């Protein structure tokens, strides 16, 4: 992402960019920044394509068209599927993109082994927008609050991020709610977070894992449906379930060695607040139970990758333990 920021700052752009990855907020942010910097508000020399079935020859024809009274023509291509099912014609063309054109691909799905992906890396810049870790998110959220004249302690920020999860768009919305709620006050307190902020994915995953192990299938399925309604992909839900079972296993082993909350948080690189929630859950489950679900998560992922099961069905079978 530093390369993107540098290109925008210096107003020097590569012929082709690819923005991809899980963090939608970052993809949209850099897409909009690149668009604003390249076009300077010019709509005449801006073309946009979206979805599968794009006419490749039309795209190439526009790319070869000189911009009208401007330095650059920008072509924005979103969710084309070209990086899962590459177009040979477009892949071959990319090195021929004229200096007067910039093409930006913004994709949800990418196969890094594809010729198209390798070609963009070779001649342009491919940037993966990954979910940010807690330290990065805390720093970013603190900066947004500081701009509004707000202060927040480290413990309150941990509580806030525990409630919101790691989705940056959701964090931004919850911050806006907090700022409005604390109008006239400088310091945001824990009670403000508890009162106004909505719990998101990670908390539902925590409750889902408890329901799965305690055989509360209906509750676990209800939580799963809630996450699907929030447009969480089944494979991300599976990843989060697997991550929590692995964390529970680690926490249980560290507790067995006499380690306290601070030590566990430091060892696993998680907030003390999160460690404090995991410890009672780890106590309530046997090591054998946790291990069996770690294995089930591996089986579920393997079933999806080999095509034996659809992603949604794989998670449902995990929840009901019917593998």
PDB file of N, CA and C in Angstrom, residues 178-272:
ATOM      1  N   UNK A 178     -20.233   6.902  18.032  1.00  0.00           N
ATOM      2  CA  UNK A 178     -19.618   7.285  19.304  1.00  0.00           C
ATOM      3  C   UNK A 178     -19.375   8.795  19.387  1.00  0.00           C
ATOM      4  N   UNK A 179     -18.879   9.355  18.286  1.00  0.00           N
ATOM      5  CA  UNK A 179     -18.586  10.800  18.246  1.00  0.00           C
ATOM      6  C   UNK A 179     -19.866  11.608  18.446  1.00  0.00           C
ATOM      7  N   UNK A 180     -20.928  11.195  17.785  1.00  0.00           N
ATOM      8  CA  UNK A 180     -22.210  11.895  17.933  1.00  0.00           C
ATOM      9  C   UNK A 180     -22.767  11.738  19.345  1.00  0.00           C
ATOM     10  N   UNK A 181     -22.633  10.525  19.890  1.00  0.00           N
ATOM     11  CA  UNK A 181     -23.181  10.234  21.221  1.00  0.00           C
ATOM     12  C   UNK A 181     -22.459  11.024  22.311  1.00  0.00           C
ATOM     13  N   UNK A 182     -21.163  11.266  22.129  1.00  0.00           N
ATOM     14  CA  UNK A 182     -20.373  11.958  23.155  1.00  0.00           C
ATOM     15  C   UNK A 182     -20.175  13.445  22.830  1.00  0.00           C
ATOM     16  N   UNK A 183     -21.072  13.997  22.067  1.00  0.00           N
ATOM     17  CA  UNK A 183     -20.999  15.417  21.698  1.00  0.00           C
ATOM     18  C   UNK A 183     -20.911  16.275  22.961  1.00  0.00           C
ATOM     19  N   UNK A 184     -19.931  17.155  23.005  1.00  0.00           N
ATOM     20  CA  UNK A 184     -19.758  18.016  24.177  1.00  0.00           C
ATOM     21  C   UNK A 184     -18.799  17.449  25.204  1.00  0.00           C
ATOM     22  N   UNK A 185     -18.341  16.208  25.000  1.00  0.00           N
ATOM     23  CA  UNK A 185     -17.365  15.588  25.902  1.00  0.00           C
ATOM     24  C   UNK A 185     -16.106  15.222  25.124  1.00  0.00           C
ATOM     25  N   UNK A 186     -14.951  15.357  25.776  1.00  0.00           N
ATOM     26  CA  UNK A 186     -13.686  15.083  25.097  1.00  0.00           C
ATOM     27  C   UNK A 186     -13.306  13.617  25.169  1.00  0.00           C
ATOM     28  N   UNK A 187     -13.555  12.975  26.311  1.00  0.00           N
ATOM     29  CA  UNK A 187     -13.089  11.602  26.536  1.00  0.00           C
ATOM     30  C   UNK A 187     -14.221  10.594  26.302  1.00  0.00           C
ATOM     31  N   UNK A 188     -13.928   9.587  25.489  1.00  0.00           N
ATOM     32  CA  UNK A 188     -14.879   8.492  25.268  1.00  0.00           C
ATOM     33  C   UNK A 188     -14.607   7.418  26.313  1.00  0.00           C
ATOM     34  N   UNK A 189     -15.640   7.022  27.023  1.00  0.00           N
ATOM     35  CA  UNK A 189     -15.493   6.066  28.119  1.00  0.00           C
ATOM     36  C   UNK A 189     -16.066   4.707  27.752  1.00  0.00           C
ATOM     37  N   UNK A 190     -15.712   3.691  28.560  1.00  0.00           N
ATOM     38  CA  UNK A 190     -16.168   2.323  28.302  1.00  0.00           C
ATOM     39  C   UNK A 190     -17.689   2.238  28.287  1.00  0.00           C
ATOM     40  N   UNK A 191     -18.344   2.992  29.163  1.00  0.00           N
ATOM     41  CA  UNK A 191     -19.817   2.940  29.216  1.00  0.00           C
ATOM     42  C   UNK A 191     -20.444   3.474  27.927  1.00  0.00           C
ATOM     43  N   UNK A 192     -19.745   4.398  27.266  1.00  0.00           N
ATOM     44  CA  UNK A 192     -20.239   4.907  25.979  1.00  0.00           C
ATOM     45  C   UNK A 192     -20.204   3.793  24.933  1.00  0.00           C
ATOM     46  N   UNK A 193     -19.094   3.057  24.935  1.00  0.00           N
ATOM     47  CA  UNK A 193     -18.938   1.948  23.983  1.00  0.00           C
ATOM     48  C   UNK A 193     -20.006   0.890  24.233  1.00  0.00           C
ATOM     49  N   UNK A 194     -20.199   0.524  25.509  1.00  0.00           N
ATOM     50  CA  UNK A 194     -21.195  -0.498  25.860  1.00  0.00           C
ATOM     51  C   UNK A 194     -22.605  -0.051  25.455  1.00  0.00           C
ATOM     52  N   UNK A 195     -22.882   1.235  25.600  1.00  0.00           N
ATOM     53  CA  UNK A 195     -24.224   1.749  25.334  1.00  0.00           C
ATOM     54  C   UNK A 195     -24.533   1.847  23.846  1.00  0.00           C
ATOM     55  N   UNK A 196     -23.576   2.329  23.062  1.00  0.00           N
ATOM     56  CA  UNK A 196     -23.895   2.735  21.690  1.00  0.00           C
ATOM     57  C   UNK A 196     -23.403   1.792  20.602  1.00  0.00           C
ATOM     58  N   UNK A 197     -22.358   0.989  20.873  1.00  0.00           N
ATOM     59  CA  UNK A 197     -21.741   0.198  19.803  1.00  0.00           C
ATOM     60  C   UNK A 197     -22.401  -1.174  19.640  1.00  0.00           C
ATOM     61  N   UNK A 198     -22.554  -1.565  18.403  1.00  0.00           N
ATOM     62  CA  UNK A 198     -23.174  -2.839  18.056  1.00  0.00           C
ATOM     63  C   UNK A 198     -22.124  -3.928  17.973  1.00  0.00           C
ATOM     64  N   UNK A 199     -22.418  -5.071  18.559  1.00  0.00           N
ATOM     65  CA  UNK A 199     -21.493  -6.195  18.471  1.00  0.00           C
ATOM     66  C   UNK A 199     -21.504  -6.770  17.062  1.00  0.00           C
ATOM     67  N   UNK A 200     -20.336  -7.182  16.605  1.00  0.00           N
ATOM     68  CA  UNK A 200     -20.252  -7.706  15.241  1.00  0.00           C
ATOM     69  C   UNK A 200     -19.723  -9.137  15.197  1.00  0.00           C
ATOM     70  N   UNK A 201     -19.029  -9.432  14.152  1.00  0.00           N
ATOM     71  CA  UNK A 201     -18.724 -10.810  13.785  1.00  0.00           C
ATOM     72  C   UNK A 201     -17.987 -11.595  14.858  1.00  0.00           C
ATOM     73  N   UNK A 202     -16.883 -11.052  15.397  1.00  0.00           N
ATOM     74  CA  UNK A 202     -16.052 -11.836  16.311  1.00  0.00           C
ATOM     75  C   UNK A 202     -16.828 -12.265  17.561  1.00  0.00           C
ATOM     76  N   UNK A 203     -17.713 -11.395  18.046  1.00  0.00           N
ATOM     77  CA  UNK A 203     -18.497 -11.763  19.227  1.00  0.00           C
ATOM     78  C   UNK A 203     -19.492 -12.878  18.902  1.00  0.00           C
ATOM     79  N   UNK A 204     -20.077 -12.822  17.715  1.00  0.00           N
ATOM     80  CA  UNK A 204     -21.006 -13.879  17.319  1.00  0.00           C
ATOM     81  C   UNK A 204     -20.271 -15.202  17.144  1.00  0.00           C
ATOM     82  N   UNK A 205     -19.028 -15.131  16.636  1.00  0.00           N
ATOM     83  CA  UNK A 205     -18.216 -16.337  16.490  1.00  0.00           C
ATOM     84  C   UNK A 205     -17.931 -16.940  17.865  1.00  0.00           C
ATOM     85  N   UNK A 206     -17.597 -16.081  18.836  1.00  0.00           N
ATOM     86  CA  UNK A 206     -17.328 -16.535  20.210  1.00  0.00           C
ATOM     87  C   UNK A 206     -18.538 -17.295  20.749  1.00  0.00           C
ATOM     88  N   UNK A 207     -19.719 -16.695  20.590  1.00  0.00           N
ATOM     89  CA  UNK A 207     -20.952 -17.335  21.076  1.00  0.00           C
ATOM     90  C   UNK A 207     -21.266 -18.601  20.278  1.00  0.00           C
ATOM     91  N   UNK A 208     -20.957 -18.574  18.977  1.00  0.00           N
ATOM     92  CA  UNK A 208     -21.231 -19.742  18.139  1.00  0.00           C
ATOM     93  C   UNK A 208     -20.391 -20.929  18.561  1.00  0.00           C
ATOM     94  N   UNK A 209     -19.107 -20.693  18.847  1.00  0.00           N
ATOM     95  CA  UNK A 209     -18.222 -21.778  19.283  1.00  0.00           C
ATOM     96  C   UNK A 209     -18.738 -22.391  20.586  1.00  0.00           C
ATOM     97  N   UNK A 210     -19.163 -21.552  21.525  1.00  0.00           N
ATOM     98  CA  UNK A 210     -19.716 -22.064  22.784  1.00  0.00           C
ATOM     99  C   UNK A 210     -20.948 -22.924  22.519  1.00  0.00           C
ATOM    100  N   UNK A 211     -21.807 -22.446  21.605  1.00  0.00           N
ATOM    101  CA  UNK A 211     -23.027 -23.195  21.285  1.00  0.00           C
ATOM    102  C   UNK A 211     -22.708 -24.514  20.588  1.00  0.00           C
ATOM    103  N   UNK A 212     -21.709 -24.513  19.702  1.00  0.00           N
ATOM    104  CA  UNK A 212     -21.327 -25.738  18.981  1.00  0.00           C
ATOM    105  C   UNK A 212     -20.865 -26.814  19.966  1.00  0.00           C
ATOM    106  N   UNK A 213     -19.945 -26.442  20.860  1.00  0.00           N
ATOM    107  CA  UNK A 213     -19.374 -27.423  21.793  1.00  0.00           C
ATOM    108  C   UNK A 213     -20.413 -27.878  22.816  1.00  0.00           C
ATOM    109  N   UNK A 214     -21.327 -27.006  23.185  1.00  0.00           N
ATOM    110  CA  UNK A 214     -22.361 -27.366  24.163  1.00  0.00           C
ATOM    111  C   UNK A 214     -23.577 -28.029  23.522  1.00  0.00           C
ATOM    112  N   UNK A 215     -23.439 -28.360  22.205  1.00  0.00           N
ATOM    113  CA  UNK A 215     -24.505 -29.041  21.458  1.00  0.00           C
ATOM    114  C   UNK A 215     -25.792 -28.220  21.368  1.00  0.00           C
ATOM    115  N   UNK A 216     -25.658 -26.902  21.428  1.00  0.00           N
ATOM    116  CA  UNK A 216     -26.829 -26.012  21.252  1.00  0.00           C
ATOM    117  C   UNK A 216     -26.936 -25.676  19.760  1.00  0.00           C
ATOM    118  N   UNK A 217     -27.316 -26.692  18.998  1.00  0.00           N
ATOM    119  CA  UNK A 217     -27.270 -26.590  17.537  1.00  0.00           C
ATOM    120  C   UNK A 217     -28.150 -25.477  17.003  1.00  0.00           C
ATOM    121  N   UNK A 218     -29.354 -25.345  17.553  1.00  0.00           N
ATOM    122  CA  UNK A 218     -30.278 -24.321  17.061  1.00  0.00           C
ATOM    123  C   UNK A 218     -29.704 -22.922  17.264  1.00  0.00           C
ATOM    124  N   UNK A 219     -29.121 -22.684  18.434  1.00  0.00           N
ATOM    125  CA  UNK A 219     -28.519 -21.378  18.723  1.00  0.00           C
ATOM    126  C   UNK A 219     -27.349 -21.113  17.775  1.00  0.00           C
ATOM    127  N   UNK A 220     -26.506 -22.131  17.579  1.00  0.00           N
ATOM    128  CA  UNK A 220     -25.347 -21.971  16.687  1.00  0.00           C
ATOM    129  C   UNK A 220     -25.799 -21.679  15.261  1.00  0.00           C
ATOM    130  N   UNK A 221     -26.850 -22.364  14.792  1.00  0.00           N
ATOM    131  CA  UNK A 221     -27.354 -22.137  13.434  1.00  0.00           C
ATOM    132  C   UNK A 221     -27.965 -20.743  13.301  1.00  0.00           C
ATOM    133  N   UNK A 222     -28.628 -20.275  14.350  1.00  0.00           N
ATOM    134  CA  UNK A 222     -29.209 -18.917  14.325  1.00  0.00           C
ATOM    135  C   UNK A 222     -28.099 -17.870  14.197  1.00  0.00           C
ATOM    136  N   UNK A 223     -27.010 -18.070  14.949  1.00  0.00           N
ATOM    137  CA  UNK A 223     -25.875 -17.146  14.868  1.00  0.00           C
ATOM    138  C   UNK A 223     -25.227 -17.195  13.484  1.00  0.00           C
ATOM    139  N   UNK A 224     -25.173 -18.405  12.914  1.00  0.00           N
ATOM    140  CA  UNK A 224     -24.619 -18.562  11.565  1.00  0.00           C
ATOM    141  C   UNK A 224     -25.471 -17.795  10.547  1.00  0.00           C
ATOM    142  N   UNK A 225     -26.780 -17.926  10.664  1.00  0.00           N
ATOM    143  CA  UNK A 225     -27.691 -17.208   9.761  1.00  0.00           C
ATOM    144  C   UNK A 225     -27.533 -15.696   9.926  1.00  0.00           C
ATOM    145  N   UNK A 226     -27.324 -15.247  11.164  1.00  0.00           N
ATOM    146  CA  UNK A 226     -27.097 -13.808  11.401  1.00  0.00           C
ATOM    147  C   UNK A 226     -25.864 -13.325  10.640  1.00  0.00           C
ATOM    148  N   UNK A 227     -24.798 -14.114  10.678  1.00  0.00           N
ATOM    149  CA  UNK A 227     -23.554 -13.735  10.004  1.00  0.00           C
ATOM    150  C   UNK A 227     -23.731 -13.729   8.486  1.00  0.00           C
ATOM    151  N   UNK A 228     -24.476 -14.684   7.954  1.00  0.00           N
ATOM    152  CA  UNK A 228     -24.754 -14.707   6.518  1.00  0.00           C
ATOM    153  C   UNK A 228     -25.576 -13.487   6.110  1.00  0.00           C
ATOM    154  N   UNK A 229     -26.505 -13.085   6.980  1.00  0.00           N
ATOM    155  CA  UNK A 229     -27.315 -11.889   6.720  1.00  0.00           C
ATOM    156  C   UNK A 229     -26.436 -10.645   6.679  1.00  0.00           C
ATOM    157  N   UNK A 230     -25.376 -10.649   7.497  1.00  0.00           N
ATOM    158  CA  UNK A 230     -24.416  -9.540   7.498  1.00  0.00           C
ATOM    159  C   UNK A 230     -23.442  -9.628   6.323  1.00  0.00           C
ATOM    160  N   UNK A 231     -23.710 -10.608   5.418  1.00  0.00           N
ATOM    161  CA  UNK A 231     -22.906 -10.787   4.198  1.00  0.00           C
ATOM    162  C   UNK A 231     -21.483 -11.259   4.480  1.00  0.00           C
ATOM    163  N   UNK A 232     -21.320 -11.988   5.585  1.00  0.00           N
ATOM    164  CA  UNK A 232     -20.027 -12.610   5.852  1.00  0.00           C
ATOM    165  C   UNK A 232     -19.921 -13.884   5.005  1.00  0.00           C
ATOM    166  N   UNK A 233     -18.854 -14.046   4.206  1.00  0.00           N
ATOM    167  CA  UNK A 233     -18.699 -15.259   3.391  1.00  0.00           C
ATOM    168  C   UNK A 233     -18.545 -16.499   4.281  1.00  0.00           C
ATOM    169  N   UNK A 234     -19.167 -17.632   3.904  1.00  0.00           N
ATOM    170  CA  UNK A 234     -19.046 -18.854   4.709  1.00  0.00           C
ATOM    171  C   UNK A 234     -17.608 -19.260   4.999  1.00  0.00           C
ATOM    172  N   UNK A 235     -16.698 -19.084   4.023  1.00  0.00           N
ATOM    173  CA  UNK A 235     -15.309 -19.488   4.259  1.00  0.00           C
ATOM    174  C   UNK A 235     -14.610 -18.588   5.277  1.00  0.00           C
ATOM    175  N   UNK A 236     -15.011 -17.326   5.343  1.00  0.00           N
ATOM    176  CA  UNK A 236     -14.448 -16.460   6.385  1.00  0.00           C
ATOM    177  C   UNK A 236     -15.001 -16.876   7.747  1.00  0.00           C
ATOM    178  N   UNK A 237     -16.269 -17.245   7.795  1.00  0.00           N
ATOM    179  CA  UNK A 237     -16.863 -17.727   9.050  1.00  0.00           C
ATOM    180  C   UNK A 237     -16.127 -18.988   9.505  1.00  0.00           C
ATOM    181  N   UNK A 238     -15.873 -19.898   8.560  1.00  0.00           N
ATOM    182  CA  UNK A 238     -15.127 -21.123   8.888  1.00  0.00           C
ATOM    183  C   UNK A 238     -13.732 -20.781   9.396  1.00  0.00           C
ATOM    184  N   UNK A 239     -13.068 -19.835   8.746  1.00  0.00           N
ATOM    185  CA  UNK A 239     -11.734 -19.410   9.184  1.00  0.00           C
ATOM    186  C   UNK A 239     -11.772 -18.878  10.615  1.00  0.00           C
ATOM    187  N   UNK A 240     -12.790 -18.058  10.938  1.00  0.00           N
ATOM    188  CA  UNK A 240     -12.889 -17.468  12.274  1.00  0.00           C
ATOM    189  C   UNK A 240     -13.208 -18.519  13.331  1.00  0.00           C
ATOM    190  N   UNK A 241     -14.062 -19.498  12.978  1.00  0.00           N
ATOM    191  CA  UNK A 241     -14.363 -20.595  13.904  1.00  0.00           C
ATOM    192  C   UNK A 241     -13.090 -21.392  14.182  1.00  0.00           C
ATOM    193  N   UNK A 242     -12.363 -21.726  13.101  1.00  0.00           N
ATOM    194  CA  UNK A 242     -11.117 -22.499  13.250  1.00  0.00           C
ATOM    195  C   UNK A 242     -10.100 -21.718  14.081  1.00  0.00           C
ATOM    196  N   UNK A 243     -10.006 -20.407  13.829  1.00  0.00           N
ATOM    197  CA  UNK A 243      -9.052 -19.584  14.574  1.00  0.00           C
ATOM    198  C   UNK A 243      -9.383 -19.597  16.059  1.00  0.00           C
ATOM    199  N   UNK A 244     -10.692 -19.529  16.383  1.00  0.00           N
ATOM    200  CA  UNK A 244     -11.039 -19.502  17.808  1.00  0.00           C
ATOM    201  C   UNK A 244     -10.769 -20.837  18.480  1.00  0.00           C
ATOM    202  N   UNK A 245     -11.066 -21.937  17.794  1.00  0.00           N
ATOM    203  CA  UNK A 245     -10.755 -23.245  18.388  1.00  0.00           C
ATOM    204  C   UNK A 245      -9.248 -23.390  18.610  1.00  0.00           C
ATOM    205  N   UNK A 246      -8.454 -22.914  17.654  1.00  0.00           N
ATOM    206  CA  UNK A 246      -6.993 -22.960  17.822  1.00  0.00           C
ATOM    207  C   UNK A 246      -6.540 -22.081  18.983  1.00  0.00           C
ATOM    208  N   UNK A 247      -7.167 -20.896  19.121  1.00  0.00           N
ATOM    209  CA  UNK A 247      -6.840 -20.017  20.246  1.00  0.00           C
ATOM    210  C   UNK A 247      -7.223 -20.670  21.568  1.00  0.00           C
ATOM    211  N   UNK A 248      -8.393 -21.316  21.603  1.00  0.00           N
ATOM    212  CA  UNK A 248      -8.832 -21.991  22.830  1.00  0.00           C
ATOM    213  C   UNK A 248      -7.847 -23.091  23.223  1.00  0.00           C
ATOM    214  N   UNK A 249      -7.353 -23.819  22.224  1.00  0.00           N
ATOM    215  CA  UNK A 249      -6.383 -24.883  22.491  1.00  0.00           C
ATOM    216  C   UNK A 249      -5.104 -24.301  23.084  1.00  0.00           C
ATOM    217  N   UNK A 250      -4.637 -23.203  22.498  1.00  0.00           N
ATOM    218  CA  UNK A 250      -3.411 -22.553  22.993  1.00  0.00           C
ATOM    219  C   UNK A 250      -3.620 -21.996  24.397  1.00  0.00           C
ATOM    220  N   UNK A 251      -4.784 -21.359  24.607  1.00  0.00           N
ATOM    221  CA  UNK A 251      -5.083 -20.775  25.917  1.00  0.00           C
ATOM    222  C   UNK A 251      -5.126 -21.862  26.980  1.00  0.00           C
ATOM    223  N   UNK A 252      -5.774 -22.989  26.656  1.00  0.00           N
ATOM    224  CA  UNK A 252      -5.880 -24.086  27.621  1.00  0.00           C
ATOM    225  C   UNK A 252      -4.500 -24.617  27.998  1.00  0.00           C
ATOM    226  N   UNK A 253      -3.631 -24.765  27.005  1.00  0.00           N
ATOM    227  CA  UNK A 253      -2.278 -25.264  27.277  1.00  0.00           C
ATOM    228  C   UNK A 253      -1.475 -24.270  28.106  1.00  0.00           C
ATOM    229  N   UNK A 254      -1.613 -22.967  27.803  1.00  0.00           N
ATOM    230  CA  UNK A 254      -0.875 -21.950  28.563  1.00  0.00           C
ATOM    231  C   UNK A 254      -1.401 -21.831  29.996  1.00  0.00           C
ATOM    232  N   UNK A 255      -2.719 -21.971  30.159  1.00  0.00           N
ATOM    233  CA  UNK A 255      -3.291 -21.956  31.507  1.00  0.00           C
ATOM    234  C   UNK A 255      -2.779 -23.138  32.310  1.00  0.00           C
ATOM    235  N   UNK A 256      -2.613 -24.284  31.630  1.00  0.00           N
ATOM    236  CA  UNK A 256      -2.085 -25.477  32.294  1.00  0.00           C
ATOM    237  C   UNK A 256      -0.671 -25.284  32.784  1.00  0.00           C
ATOM    238  N   UNK A 257       0.041 -24.331  32.175  1.00  0.00           N
ATOM    239  CA  UNK A 257       1.410 -24.010  32.598  1.00  0.00           C
ATOM    240  C   UNK A 257       1.435 -22.904  33.650  1.00  0.00           C
ATOM    241  N   UNK A 258       0.222 -22.488  34.092  1.00  0.00           N
ATOM    242  CA  UNK A 258       0.136 -21.483  35.145  1.00  0.00           C
ATOM    243  C   UNK A 258       0.213 -20.048  34.671  1.00  0.00           C
ATOM    244  N   UNK A 259       0.064 -19.816  33.374  1.00  0.00           N
ATOM    245  CA  UNK A 259       0.190 -18.460  32.844  1.00  0.00           C
ATOM    246  C   UNK A 259      -1.077 -17.656  33.114  1.00  0.00           C
ATOM    247  N   UNK A 260      -0.917 -16.366  33.452  1.00  0.00           N
ATOM    248  CA  UNK A 260      -2.080 -15.514  33.732  1.00  0.00           C
ATOM    249  C   UNK A 260      -2.547 -14.800  32.458  1.00  0.00           C
ATOM    250  N   UNK A 261      -3.593 -13.965  32.621  1.00  0.00           N
ATOM    251  CA  UNK A 261      -4.208 -13.296  31.475  1.00  0.00           C
ATOM    252  C   UNK A 261      -3.220 -12.439  30.695  1.00  0.00           C
ATOM    253  N   UNK A 262      -2.413 -11.673  31.401  1.00  0.00           N
ATOM    254  CA  UNK A 262      -1.447 -10.794  30.727  1.00  0.00           C
ATOM    255  C   UNK A 262      -0.419 -11.607  29.952  1.00  0.00           C
ATOM    256  N   UNK A 263       0.041 -12.696  30.562  1.00  0.00           N
ATOM    257  CA  UNK A 263       1.033 -13.547  29.909  1.00  0.00           C
ATOM    258  C   UNK A 263       0.478 -14.217  28.662  1.00  0.00           C
ATOM    259  N   UNK A 264      -0.777 -14.690  28.769  1.00  0.00           N
ATOM    260  CA  UNK A 264      -1.429 -15.340  27.626  1.00  0.00           C
ATOM    261  C   UNK A 264      -1.636 -14.337  26.491  1.00  0.00           C
ATOM    262  N   UNK A 265      -2.098 -13.136  26.850  1.00  0.00           N
ATOM    263  CA  UNK A 265      -2.323 -12.093  25.839  1.00  0.00           C
ATOM    264  C   UNK A 265      -1.025 -11.768  25.110  1.00  0.00           C
ATOM    265  N   UNK A 266       0.056 -11.654  25.860  1.00  0.00           N
ATOM    266  CA  UNK A 266       1.359 -11.338  25.266  1.00  0.00           C
ATOM    267  C   UNK A 266       1.851 -12.477  24.374  1.00  0.00           C
ATOM    268  N   UNK A 267       1.703 -13.705  24.848  1.00  0.00           N
ATOM    269  CA  UNK A 267       2.179 -14.880  24.110  1.00  0.00           C
ATOM    270  C   UNK A 267       1.421 -15.052  22.800  1.00  0.00           C
ATOM    271  N   UNK A 268       0.095 -14.860  22.833  1.00  0.00           N
ATOM    272  CA  UNK A 268      -0.734 -15.091  21.640  1.00  0.00           C
ATOM    273  C   UNK A 268      -0.922 -13.833  20.806  1.00  0.00           C
ATOM    274  N   UNK A 269      -0.371 -12.703  21.302  1.00  0.00           N
ATOM    275  CA  UNK A 269      -0.494 -11.419  20.592  1.00  0.00           C
ATOM    276  C   UNK A 269      -1.956 -11.037  20.357  1.00  0.00           C
ATOM    277  N   UNK A 270      -2.741 -11.157  21.449  1.00  0.00           N
ATOM    278  CA  UNK A 270      -4.139 -10.738  21.430  1.00  0.00           C
ATOM    279  C   UNK A 270      -4.358  -9.753  22.572  1.00  0.00           C
ATOM    280  N   UNK A 271      -5.405  -8.919  22.522  1.00  0.00           N
ATOM    281  CA  UNK A 271      -5.639  -7.972  23.608  1.00  0.00           C
ATOM    282  C   UNK A 271      -5.941  -8.706  24.924  1.00  0.00           C
ATOM    283  N   UNK A 272      -5.514  -8.160  26.061  1.00  0.00           N
ATOM    284  CA  UNK A 272      -5.845  -8.773  27.353  1.00  0.00           C
ATOM    285  C   UNK A 272      -7.347  -8.977  27.526  1.00  0.00           C
TER     286      UNK A 272
END
